[in-house]
JSON list of C-alpha atoms and ligand atoms in Angstrom, two decimals:
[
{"chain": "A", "resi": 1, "resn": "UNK", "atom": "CA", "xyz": [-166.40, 34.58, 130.25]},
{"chain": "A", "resi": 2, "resn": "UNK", "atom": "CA", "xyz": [-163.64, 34.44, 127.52]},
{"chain": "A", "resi": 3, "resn": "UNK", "atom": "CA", "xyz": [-161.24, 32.07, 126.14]},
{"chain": "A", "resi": 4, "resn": "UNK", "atom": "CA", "xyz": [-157.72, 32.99, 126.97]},
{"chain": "A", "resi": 5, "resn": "UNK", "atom": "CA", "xyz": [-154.20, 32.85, 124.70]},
{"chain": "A", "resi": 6, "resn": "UNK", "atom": "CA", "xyz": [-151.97, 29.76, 126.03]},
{"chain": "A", "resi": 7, "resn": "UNK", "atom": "CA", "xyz": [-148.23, 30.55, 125.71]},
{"chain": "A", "resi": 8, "resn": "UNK", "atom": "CA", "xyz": [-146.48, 27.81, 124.16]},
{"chain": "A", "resi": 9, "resn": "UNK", "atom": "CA", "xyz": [-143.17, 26.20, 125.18]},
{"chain": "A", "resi": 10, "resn": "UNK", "atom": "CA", "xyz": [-140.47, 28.09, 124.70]},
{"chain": "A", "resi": 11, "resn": "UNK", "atom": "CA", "xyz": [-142.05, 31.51, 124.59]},
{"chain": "A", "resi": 12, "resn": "UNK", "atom": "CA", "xyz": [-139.57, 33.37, 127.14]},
{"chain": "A", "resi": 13, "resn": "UNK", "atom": "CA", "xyz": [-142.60, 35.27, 128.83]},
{"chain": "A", "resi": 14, "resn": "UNK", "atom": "CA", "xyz": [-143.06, 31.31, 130.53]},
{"chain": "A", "resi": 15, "resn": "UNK", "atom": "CA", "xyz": [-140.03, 32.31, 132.51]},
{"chain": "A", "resi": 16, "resn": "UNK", "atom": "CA", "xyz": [-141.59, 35.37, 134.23]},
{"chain": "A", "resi": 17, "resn": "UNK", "atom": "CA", "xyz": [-141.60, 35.22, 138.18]},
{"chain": "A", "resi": 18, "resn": "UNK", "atom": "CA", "xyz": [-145.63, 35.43, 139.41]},
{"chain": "A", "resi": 19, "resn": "UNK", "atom": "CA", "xyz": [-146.38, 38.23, 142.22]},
{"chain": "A", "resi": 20, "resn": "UNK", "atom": "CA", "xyz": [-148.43, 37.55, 144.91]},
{"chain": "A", "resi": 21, "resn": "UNK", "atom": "CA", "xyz": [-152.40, 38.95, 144.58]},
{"chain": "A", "resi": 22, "resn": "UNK", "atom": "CA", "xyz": [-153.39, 41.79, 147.01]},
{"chain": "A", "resi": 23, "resn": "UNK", "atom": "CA", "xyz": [-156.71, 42.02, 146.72]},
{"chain": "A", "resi": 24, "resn": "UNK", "atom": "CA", "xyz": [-159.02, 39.52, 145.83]},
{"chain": "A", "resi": 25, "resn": "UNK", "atom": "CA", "xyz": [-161.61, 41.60, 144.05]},
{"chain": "A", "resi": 26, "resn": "UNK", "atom": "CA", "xyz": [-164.22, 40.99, 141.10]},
{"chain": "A", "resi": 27, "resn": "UNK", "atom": "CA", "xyz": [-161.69, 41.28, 138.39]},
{"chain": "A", "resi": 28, "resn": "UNK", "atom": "CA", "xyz": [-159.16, 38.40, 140.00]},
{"chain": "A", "resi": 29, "resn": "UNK", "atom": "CA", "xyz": [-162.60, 36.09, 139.93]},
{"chain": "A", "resi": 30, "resn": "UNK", "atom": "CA", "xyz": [-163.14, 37.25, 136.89]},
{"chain": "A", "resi": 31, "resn": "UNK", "atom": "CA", "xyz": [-159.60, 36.66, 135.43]},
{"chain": "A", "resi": 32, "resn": "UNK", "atom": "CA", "xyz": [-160.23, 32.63, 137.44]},
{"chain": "A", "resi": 33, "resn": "UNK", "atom": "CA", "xyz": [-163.14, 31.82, 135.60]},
{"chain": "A", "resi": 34, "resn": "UNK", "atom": "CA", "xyz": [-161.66, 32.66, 132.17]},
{"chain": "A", "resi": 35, "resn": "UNK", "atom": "CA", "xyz": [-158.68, 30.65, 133.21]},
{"chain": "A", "resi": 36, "resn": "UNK", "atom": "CA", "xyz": [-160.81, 27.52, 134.34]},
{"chain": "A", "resi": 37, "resn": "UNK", "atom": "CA", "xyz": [-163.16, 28.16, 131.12]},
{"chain": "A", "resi": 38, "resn": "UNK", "atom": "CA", "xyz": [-159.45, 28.06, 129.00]},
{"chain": "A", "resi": 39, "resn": "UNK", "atom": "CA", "xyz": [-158.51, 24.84, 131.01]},
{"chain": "A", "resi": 40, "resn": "UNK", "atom": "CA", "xyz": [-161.67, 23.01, 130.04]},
{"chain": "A", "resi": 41, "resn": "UNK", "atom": "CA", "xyz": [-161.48, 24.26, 127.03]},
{"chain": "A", "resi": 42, "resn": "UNK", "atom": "CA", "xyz": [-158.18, 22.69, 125.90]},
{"chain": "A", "resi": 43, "resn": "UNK", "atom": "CA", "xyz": [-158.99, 19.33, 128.09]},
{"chain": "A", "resi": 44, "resn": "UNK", "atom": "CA", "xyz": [-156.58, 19.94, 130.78]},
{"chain": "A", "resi": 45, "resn": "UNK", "atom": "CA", "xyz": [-156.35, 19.66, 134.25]},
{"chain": "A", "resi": 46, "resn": "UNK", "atom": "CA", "xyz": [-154.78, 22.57, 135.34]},
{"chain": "A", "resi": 47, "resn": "UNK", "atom": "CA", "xyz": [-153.41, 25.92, 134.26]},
{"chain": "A", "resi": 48, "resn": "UNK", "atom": "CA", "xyz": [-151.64, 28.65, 135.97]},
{"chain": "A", "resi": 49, "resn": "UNK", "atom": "CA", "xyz": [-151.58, 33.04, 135.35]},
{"chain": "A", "resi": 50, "resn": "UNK", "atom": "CA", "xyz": [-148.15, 32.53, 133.88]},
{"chain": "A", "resi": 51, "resn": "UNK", "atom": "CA", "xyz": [-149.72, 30.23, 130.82]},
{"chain": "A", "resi": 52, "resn": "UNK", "atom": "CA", "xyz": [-151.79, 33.28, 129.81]},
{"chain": "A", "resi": 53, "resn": "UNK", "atom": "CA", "xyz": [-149.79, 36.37, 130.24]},
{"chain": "A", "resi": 54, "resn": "UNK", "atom": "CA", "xyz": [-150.77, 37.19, 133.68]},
{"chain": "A", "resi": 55, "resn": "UNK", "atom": "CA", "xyz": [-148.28, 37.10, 136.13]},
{"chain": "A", "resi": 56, "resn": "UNK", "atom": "CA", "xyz": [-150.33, 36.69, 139.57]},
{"chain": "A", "resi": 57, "resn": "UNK", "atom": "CA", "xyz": [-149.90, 34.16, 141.79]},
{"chain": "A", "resi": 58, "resn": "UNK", "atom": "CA", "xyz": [-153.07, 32.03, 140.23]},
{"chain": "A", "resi": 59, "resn": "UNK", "atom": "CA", "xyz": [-153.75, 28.70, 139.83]},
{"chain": "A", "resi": 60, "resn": "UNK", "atom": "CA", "xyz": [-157.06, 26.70, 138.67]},
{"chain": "A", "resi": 61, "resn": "UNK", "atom": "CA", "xyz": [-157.61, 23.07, 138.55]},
{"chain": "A", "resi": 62, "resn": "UNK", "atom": "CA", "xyz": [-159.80, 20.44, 138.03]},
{"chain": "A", "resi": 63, "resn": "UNK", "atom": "CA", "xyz": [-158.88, 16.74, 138.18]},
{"chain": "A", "resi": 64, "resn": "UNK", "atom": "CA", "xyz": [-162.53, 15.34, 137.60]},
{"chain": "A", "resi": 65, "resn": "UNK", "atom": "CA", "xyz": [-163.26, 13.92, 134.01]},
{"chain": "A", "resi": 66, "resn": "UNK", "atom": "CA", "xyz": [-166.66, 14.97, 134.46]},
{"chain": "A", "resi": 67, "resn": "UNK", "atom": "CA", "xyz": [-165.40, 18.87, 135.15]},
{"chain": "A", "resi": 68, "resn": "UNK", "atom": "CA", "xyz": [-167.74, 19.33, 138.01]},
{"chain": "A", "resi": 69, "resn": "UNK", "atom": "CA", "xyz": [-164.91, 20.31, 140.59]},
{"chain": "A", "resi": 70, "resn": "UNK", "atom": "CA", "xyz": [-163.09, 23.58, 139.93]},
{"chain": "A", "resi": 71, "resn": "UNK", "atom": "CA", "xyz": [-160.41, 24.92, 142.36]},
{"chain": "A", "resi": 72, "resn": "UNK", "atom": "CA", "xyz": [-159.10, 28.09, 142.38]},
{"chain": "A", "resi": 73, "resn": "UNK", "atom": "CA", "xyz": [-155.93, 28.58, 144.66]},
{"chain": "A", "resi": 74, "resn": "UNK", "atom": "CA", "xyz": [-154.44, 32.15, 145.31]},
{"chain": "A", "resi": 75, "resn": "UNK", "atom": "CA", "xyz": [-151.11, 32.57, 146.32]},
{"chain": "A", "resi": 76, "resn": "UNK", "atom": "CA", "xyz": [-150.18, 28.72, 146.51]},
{"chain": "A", "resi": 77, "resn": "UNK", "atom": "CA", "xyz": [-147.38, 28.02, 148.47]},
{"chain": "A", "resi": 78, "resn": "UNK", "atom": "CA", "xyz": [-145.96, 24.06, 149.31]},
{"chain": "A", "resi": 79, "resn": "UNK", "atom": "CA", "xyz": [-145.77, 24.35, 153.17]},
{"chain": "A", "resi": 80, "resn": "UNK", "atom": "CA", "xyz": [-144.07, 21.25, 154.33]},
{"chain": "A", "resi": 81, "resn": "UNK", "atom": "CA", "xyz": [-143.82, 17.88, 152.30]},
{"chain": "A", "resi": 82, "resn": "UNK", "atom": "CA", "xyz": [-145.57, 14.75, 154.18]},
{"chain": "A", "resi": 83, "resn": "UNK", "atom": "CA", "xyz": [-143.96, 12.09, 152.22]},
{"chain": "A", "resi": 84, "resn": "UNK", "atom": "CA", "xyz": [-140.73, 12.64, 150.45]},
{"chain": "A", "resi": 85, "resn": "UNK", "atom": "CA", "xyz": [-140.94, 9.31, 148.83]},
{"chain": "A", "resi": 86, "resn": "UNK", "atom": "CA", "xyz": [-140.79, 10.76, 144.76]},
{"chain": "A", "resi": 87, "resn": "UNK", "atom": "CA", "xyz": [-143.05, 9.10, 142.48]},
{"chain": "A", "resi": 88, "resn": "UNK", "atom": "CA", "xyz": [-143.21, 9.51, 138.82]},
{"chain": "A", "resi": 89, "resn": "UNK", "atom": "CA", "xyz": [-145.95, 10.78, 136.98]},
{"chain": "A", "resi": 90, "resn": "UNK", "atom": "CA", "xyz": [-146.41, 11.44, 133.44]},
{"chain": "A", "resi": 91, "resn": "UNK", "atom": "CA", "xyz": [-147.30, 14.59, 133.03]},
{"chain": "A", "resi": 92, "resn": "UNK", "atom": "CA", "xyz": [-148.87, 17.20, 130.71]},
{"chain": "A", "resi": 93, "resn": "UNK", "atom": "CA", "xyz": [-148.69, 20.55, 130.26]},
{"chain": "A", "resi": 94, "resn": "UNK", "atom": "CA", "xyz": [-151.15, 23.00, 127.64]},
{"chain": "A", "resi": 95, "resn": "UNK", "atom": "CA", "xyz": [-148.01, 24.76, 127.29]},
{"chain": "A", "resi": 96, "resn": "UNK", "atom": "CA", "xyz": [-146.07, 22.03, 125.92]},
{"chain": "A", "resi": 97, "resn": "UNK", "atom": "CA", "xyz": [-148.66, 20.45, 123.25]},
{"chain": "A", "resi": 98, "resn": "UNK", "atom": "CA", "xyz": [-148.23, 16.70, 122.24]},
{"chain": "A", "resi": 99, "resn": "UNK", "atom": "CA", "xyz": [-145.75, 16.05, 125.09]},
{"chain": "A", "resi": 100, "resn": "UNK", "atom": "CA", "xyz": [-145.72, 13.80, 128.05]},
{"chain": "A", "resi": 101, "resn": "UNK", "atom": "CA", "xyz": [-142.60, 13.26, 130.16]},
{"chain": "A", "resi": 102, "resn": "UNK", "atom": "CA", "xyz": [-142.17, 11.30, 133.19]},
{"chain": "A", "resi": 103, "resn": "UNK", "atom": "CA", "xyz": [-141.17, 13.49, 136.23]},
{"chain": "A", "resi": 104, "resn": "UNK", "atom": "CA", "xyz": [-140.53, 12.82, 140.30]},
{"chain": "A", "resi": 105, "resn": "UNK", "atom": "CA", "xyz": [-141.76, 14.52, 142.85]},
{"chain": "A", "resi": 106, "resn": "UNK", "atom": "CA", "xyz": [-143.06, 14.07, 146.85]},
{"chain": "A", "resi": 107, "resn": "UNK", "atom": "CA", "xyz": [-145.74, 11.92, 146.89]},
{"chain": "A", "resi": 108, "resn": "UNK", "atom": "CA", "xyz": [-147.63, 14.57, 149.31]},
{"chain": "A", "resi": 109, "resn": "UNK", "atom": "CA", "xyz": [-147.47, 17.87, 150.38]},
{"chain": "A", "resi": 110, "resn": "UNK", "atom": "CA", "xyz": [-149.06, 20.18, 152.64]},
{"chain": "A", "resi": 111, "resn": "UNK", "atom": "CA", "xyz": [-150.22, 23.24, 150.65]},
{"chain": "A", "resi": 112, "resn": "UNK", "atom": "CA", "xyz": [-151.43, 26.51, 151.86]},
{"chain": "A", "resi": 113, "resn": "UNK", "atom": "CA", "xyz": [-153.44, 29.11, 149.62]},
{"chain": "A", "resi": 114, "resn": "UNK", "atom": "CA", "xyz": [-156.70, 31.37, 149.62]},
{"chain": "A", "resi": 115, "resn": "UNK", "atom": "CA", "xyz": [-159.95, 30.84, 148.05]},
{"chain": "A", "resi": 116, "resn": "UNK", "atom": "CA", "xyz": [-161.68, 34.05, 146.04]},
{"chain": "A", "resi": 117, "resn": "UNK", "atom": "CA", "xyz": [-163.44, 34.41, 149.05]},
{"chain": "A", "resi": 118, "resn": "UNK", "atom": "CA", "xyz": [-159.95, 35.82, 150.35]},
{"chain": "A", "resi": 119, "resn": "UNK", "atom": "CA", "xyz": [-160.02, 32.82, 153.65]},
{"chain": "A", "resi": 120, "resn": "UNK", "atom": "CA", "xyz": [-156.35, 30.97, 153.98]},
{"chain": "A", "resi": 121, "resn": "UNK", "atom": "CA", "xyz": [-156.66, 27.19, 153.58]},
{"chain": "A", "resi": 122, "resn": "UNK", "atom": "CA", "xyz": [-154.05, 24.36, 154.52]},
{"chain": "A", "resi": 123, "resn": "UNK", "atom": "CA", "xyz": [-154.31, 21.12, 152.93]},
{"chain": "A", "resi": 124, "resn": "UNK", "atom": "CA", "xyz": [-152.44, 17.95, 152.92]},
{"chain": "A", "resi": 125, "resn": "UNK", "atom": "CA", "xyz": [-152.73, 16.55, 148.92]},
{"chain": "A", "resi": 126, "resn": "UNK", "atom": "CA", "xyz": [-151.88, 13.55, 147.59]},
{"chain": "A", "resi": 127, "resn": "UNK", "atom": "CA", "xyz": [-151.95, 11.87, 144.29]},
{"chain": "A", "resi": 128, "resn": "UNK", "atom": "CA", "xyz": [-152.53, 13.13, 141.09]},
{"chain": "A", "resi": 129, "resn": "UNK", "atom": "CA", "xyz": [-153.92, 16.42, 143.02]},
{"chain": "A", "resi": 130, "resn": "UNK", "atom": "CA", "xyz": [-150.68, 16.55, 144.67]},
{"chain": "A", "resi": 131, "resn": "UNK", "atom": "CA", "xyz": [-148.78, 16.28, 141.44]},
{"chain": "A", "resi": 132, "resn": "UNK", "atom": "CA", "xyz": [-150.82, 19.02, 139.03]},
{"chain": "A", "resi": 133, "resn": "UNK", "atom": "CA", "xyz": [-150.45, 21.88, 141.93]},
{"chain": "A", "resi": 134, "resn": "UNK", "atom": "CA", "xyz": [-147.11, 21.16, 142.22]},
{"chain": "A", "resi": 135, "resn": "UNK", "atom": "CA", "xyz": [-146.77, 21.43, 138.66]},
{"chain": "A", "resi": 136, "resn": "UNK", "atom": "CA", "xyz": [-149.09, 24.43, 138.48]},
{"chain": "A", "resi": 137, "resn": "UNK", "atom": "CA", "xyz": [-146.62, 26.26, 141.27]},
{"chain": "A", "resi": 138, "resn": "UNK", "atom": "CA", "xyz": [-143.57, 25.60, 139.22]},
{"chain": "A", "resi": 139, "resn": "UNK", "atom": "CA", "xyz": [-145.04, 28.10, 136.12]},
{"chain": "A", "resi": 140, "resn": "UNK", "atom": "CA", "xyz": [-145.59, 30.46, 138.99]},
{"chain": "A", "resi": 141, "resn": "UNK", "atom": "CA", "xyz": [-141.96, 30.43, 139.39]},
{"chain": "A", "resi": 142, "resn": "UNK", "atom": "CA", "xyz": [-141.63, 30.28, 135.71]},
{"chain": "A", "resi": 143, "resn": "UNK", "atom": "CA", "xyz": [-140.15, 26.79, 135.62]},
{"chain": "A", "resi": 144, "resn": "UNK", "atom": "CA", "xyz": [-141.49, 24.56, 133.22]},
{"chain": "A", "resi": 145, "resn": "UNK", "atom": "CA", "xyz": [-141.87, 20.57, 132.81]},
{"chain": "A", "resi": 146, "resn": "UNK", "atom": "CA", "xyz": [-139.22, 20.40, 130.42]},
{"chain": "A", "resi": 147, "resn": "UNK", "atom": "CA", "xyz": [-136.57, 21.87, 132.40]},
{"chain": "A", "resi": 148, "resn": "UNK", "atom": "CA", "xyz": [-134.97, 18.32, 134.29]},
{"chain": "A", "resi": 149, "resn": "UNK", "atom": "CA", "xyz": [-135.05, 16.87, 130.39]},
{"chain": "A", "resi": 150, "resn": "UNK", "atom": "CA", "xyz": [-132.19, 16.21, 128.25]},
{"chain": "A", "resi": 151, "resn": "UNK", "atom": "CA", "xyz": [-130.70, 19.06, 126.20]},
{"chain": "A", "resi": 152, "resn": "UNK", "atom": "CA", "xyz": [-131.26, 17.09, 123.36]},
{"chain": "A", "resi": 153, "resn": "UNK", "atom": "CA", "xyz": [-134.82, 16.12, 124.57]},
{"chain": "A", "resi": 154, "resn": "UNK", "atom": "CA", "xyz": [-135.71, 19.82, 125.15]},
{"chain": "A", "resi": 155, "resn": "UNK", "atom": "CA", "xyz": [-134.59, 20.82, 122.42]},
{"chain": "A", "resi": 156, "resn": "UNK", "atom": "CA", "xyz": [-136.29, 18.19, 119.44]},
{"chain": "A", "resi": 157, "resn": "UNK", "atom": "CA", "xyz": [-139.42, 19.26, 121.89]},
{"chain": "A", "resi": 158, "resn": "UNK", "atom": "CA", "xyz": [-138.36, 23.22, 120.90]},
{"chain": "A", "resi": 159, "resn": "UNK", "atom": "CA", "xyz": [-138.16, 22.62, 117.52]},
{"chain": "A", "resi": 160, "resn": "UNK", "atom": "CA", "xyz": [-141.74, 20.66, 116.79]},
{"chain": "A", "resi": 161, "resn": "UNK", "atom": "CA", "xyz": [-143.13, 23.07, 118.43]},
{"chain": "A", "resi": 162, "resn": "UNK", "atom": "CA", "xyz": [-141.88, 26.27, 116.84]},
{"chain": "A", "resi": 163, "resn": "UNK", "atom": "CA", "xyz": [-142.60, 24.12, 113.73]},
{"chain": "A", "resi": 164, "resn": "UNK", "atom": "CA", "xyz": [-146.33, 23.51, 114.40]},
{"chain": "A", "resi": 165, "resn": "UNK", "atom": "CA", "xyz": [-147.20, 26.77, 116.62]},
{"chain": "A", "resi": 166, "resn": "UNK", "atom": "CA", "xyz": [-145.72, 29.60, 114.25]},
{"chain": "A", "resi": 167, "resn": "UNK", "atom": "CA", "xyz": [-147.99, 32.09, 113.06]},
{"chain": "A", "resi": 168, "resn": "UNK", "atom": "CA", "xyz": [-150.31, 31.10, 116.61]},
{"chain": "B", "resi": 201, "resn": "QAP", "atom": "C1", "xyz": [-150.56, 19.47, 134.53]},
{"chain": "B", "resi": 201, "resn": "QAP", "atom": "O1", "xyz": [-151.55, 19.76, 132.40]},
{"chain": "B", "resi": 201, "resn": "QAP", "atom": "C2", "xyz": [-150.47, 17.96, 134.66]},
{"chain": "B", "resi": 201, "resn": "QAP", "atom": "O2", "xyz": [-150.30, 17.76, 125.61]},
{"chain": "B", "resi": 201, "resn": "QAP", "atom": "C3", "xyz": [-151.75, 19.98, 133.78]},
{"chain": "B", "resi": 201, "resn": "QAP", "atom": "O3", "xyz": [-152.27, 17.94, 123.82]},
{"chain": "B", "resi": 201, "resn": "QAP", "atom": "C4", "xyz": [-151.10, 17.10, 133.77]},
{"chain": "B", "resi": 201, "resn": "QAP", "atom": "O4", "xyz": [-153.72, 19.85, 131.94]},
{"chain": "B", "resi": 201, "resn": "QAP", "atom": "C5", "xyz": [-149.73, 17.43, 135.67]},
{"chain": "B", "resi": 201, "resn": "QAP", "atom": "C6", "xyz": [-153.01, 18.82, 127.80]},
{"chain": "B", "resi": 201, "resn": "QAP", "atom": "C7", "xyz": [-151.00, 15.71, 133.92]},
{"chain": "B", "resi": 201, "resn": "QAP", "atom": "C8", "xyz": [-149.66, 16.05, 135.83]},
{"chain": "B", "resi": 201, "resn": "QAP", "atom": "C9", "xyz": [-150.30, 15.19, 134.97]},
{"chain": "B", "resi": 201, "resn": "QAP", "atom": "C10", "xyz": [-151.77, 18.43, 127.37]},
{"chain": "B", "resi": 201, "resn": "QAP", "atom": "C11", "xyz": [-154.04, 18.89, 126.89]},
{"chain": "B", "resi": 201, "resn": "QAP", "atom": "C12", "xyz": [-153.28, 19.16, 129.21]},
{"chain": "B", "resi": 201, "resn": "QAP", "atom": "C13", "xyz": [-151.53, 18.14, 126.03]},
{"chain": "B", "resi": 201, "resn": "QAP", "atom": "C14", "xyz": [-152.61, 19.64, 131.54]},
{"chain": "B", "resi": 201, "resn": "QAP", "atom": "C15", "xyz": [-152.55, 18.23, 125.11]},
{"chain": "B", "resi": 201, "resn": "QAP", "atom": "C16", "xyz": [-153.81, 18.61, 125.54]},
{"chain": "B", "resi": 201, "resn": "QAP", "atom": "C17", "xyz": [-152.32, 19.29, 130.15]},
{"chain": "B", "resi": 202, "resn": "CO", "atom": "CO1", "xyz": [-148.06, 23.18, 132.69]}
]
């Protein structure tokens, strides 16, 4: 196992487009148990490829507080949405440090994936489960939490953190 490099907010390699995983082998379970090691790490509850360089379609996440329920979900993909009713959320984002912004989004979702075992799952989600994988999809398509902000918002967040990451 091995702690991982987070990019921070606005490092332009955040905006790089994920491709899809072809084979599920020992190095992409590997690669998932670094990434949920470098999630627990820096307390959060989810991380995606994109956040540490790698641009597969991978996502990890655990919404526990005790950390006792890891999920890895390859080549995540928002099927349908069950409720289109947005509700806000603050959220988070190891990529964005110190920062917590309210965002909307469908309430619940049907979500597709595979496990490392390579087997497609569907799942409805709701909640805050609902709210980190749709988060966690978005840096797949290198979109980040700050992007429905303000101008002026994104850009006092820009400047603290090129302030306090430099040298990183
Ligand atoms: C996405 O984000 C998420 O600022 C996952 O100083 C989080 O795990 C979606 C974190 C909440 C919805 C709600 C953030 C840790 C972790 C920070 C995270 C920080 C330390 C963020
Ligand atoms: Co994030």
């Amino acid at each position: 196992m091995a702690l991982l490099k987070i990019l921070i907010f606005p490092d332009p390699r955040l905006r790089t487009k994920a491709k899809p995983v072809q084979n599920i082998d020992g190095s992409i379970k590997e690669l998932s148990d670094d990434m949920l090691e470098t999630m627990y790490e820096g307390e959060g509850i989810g991380l995606a490829a994109t956040q540490i360089n790698v641009h597969k379609r991978i996502i990890v996440v655990d919404i526990t507080k005790e950390k006792t329920e890891p999920q890895v979900l390859i080549n995540p993909e928002i099927k349908k949405i069950i409720d289109p009713e947005k509700r806000a959320y603050s959220e988070g984002c190891l990529s964005v440090p110190g920062f917590y912004e309210e965002l909307q989004r469908p309430s619940s979702v049907e979500v597709s994936y595979q496990d490392l075992e390579g087997k497609m799952n569907t799942r409805v989600i709701s909640g805050l489960l609902s709210v980190v994988i749709q988060h966690e999809i978005d840096h797949l398509d290198g979109k980040i939490m700050v992007d429905s902000l303000s101008n002026l918002k994104k850009e006092m967040i820009r400047k603290k953190l090129m302030k306090t990451t430099v040298g990183k």
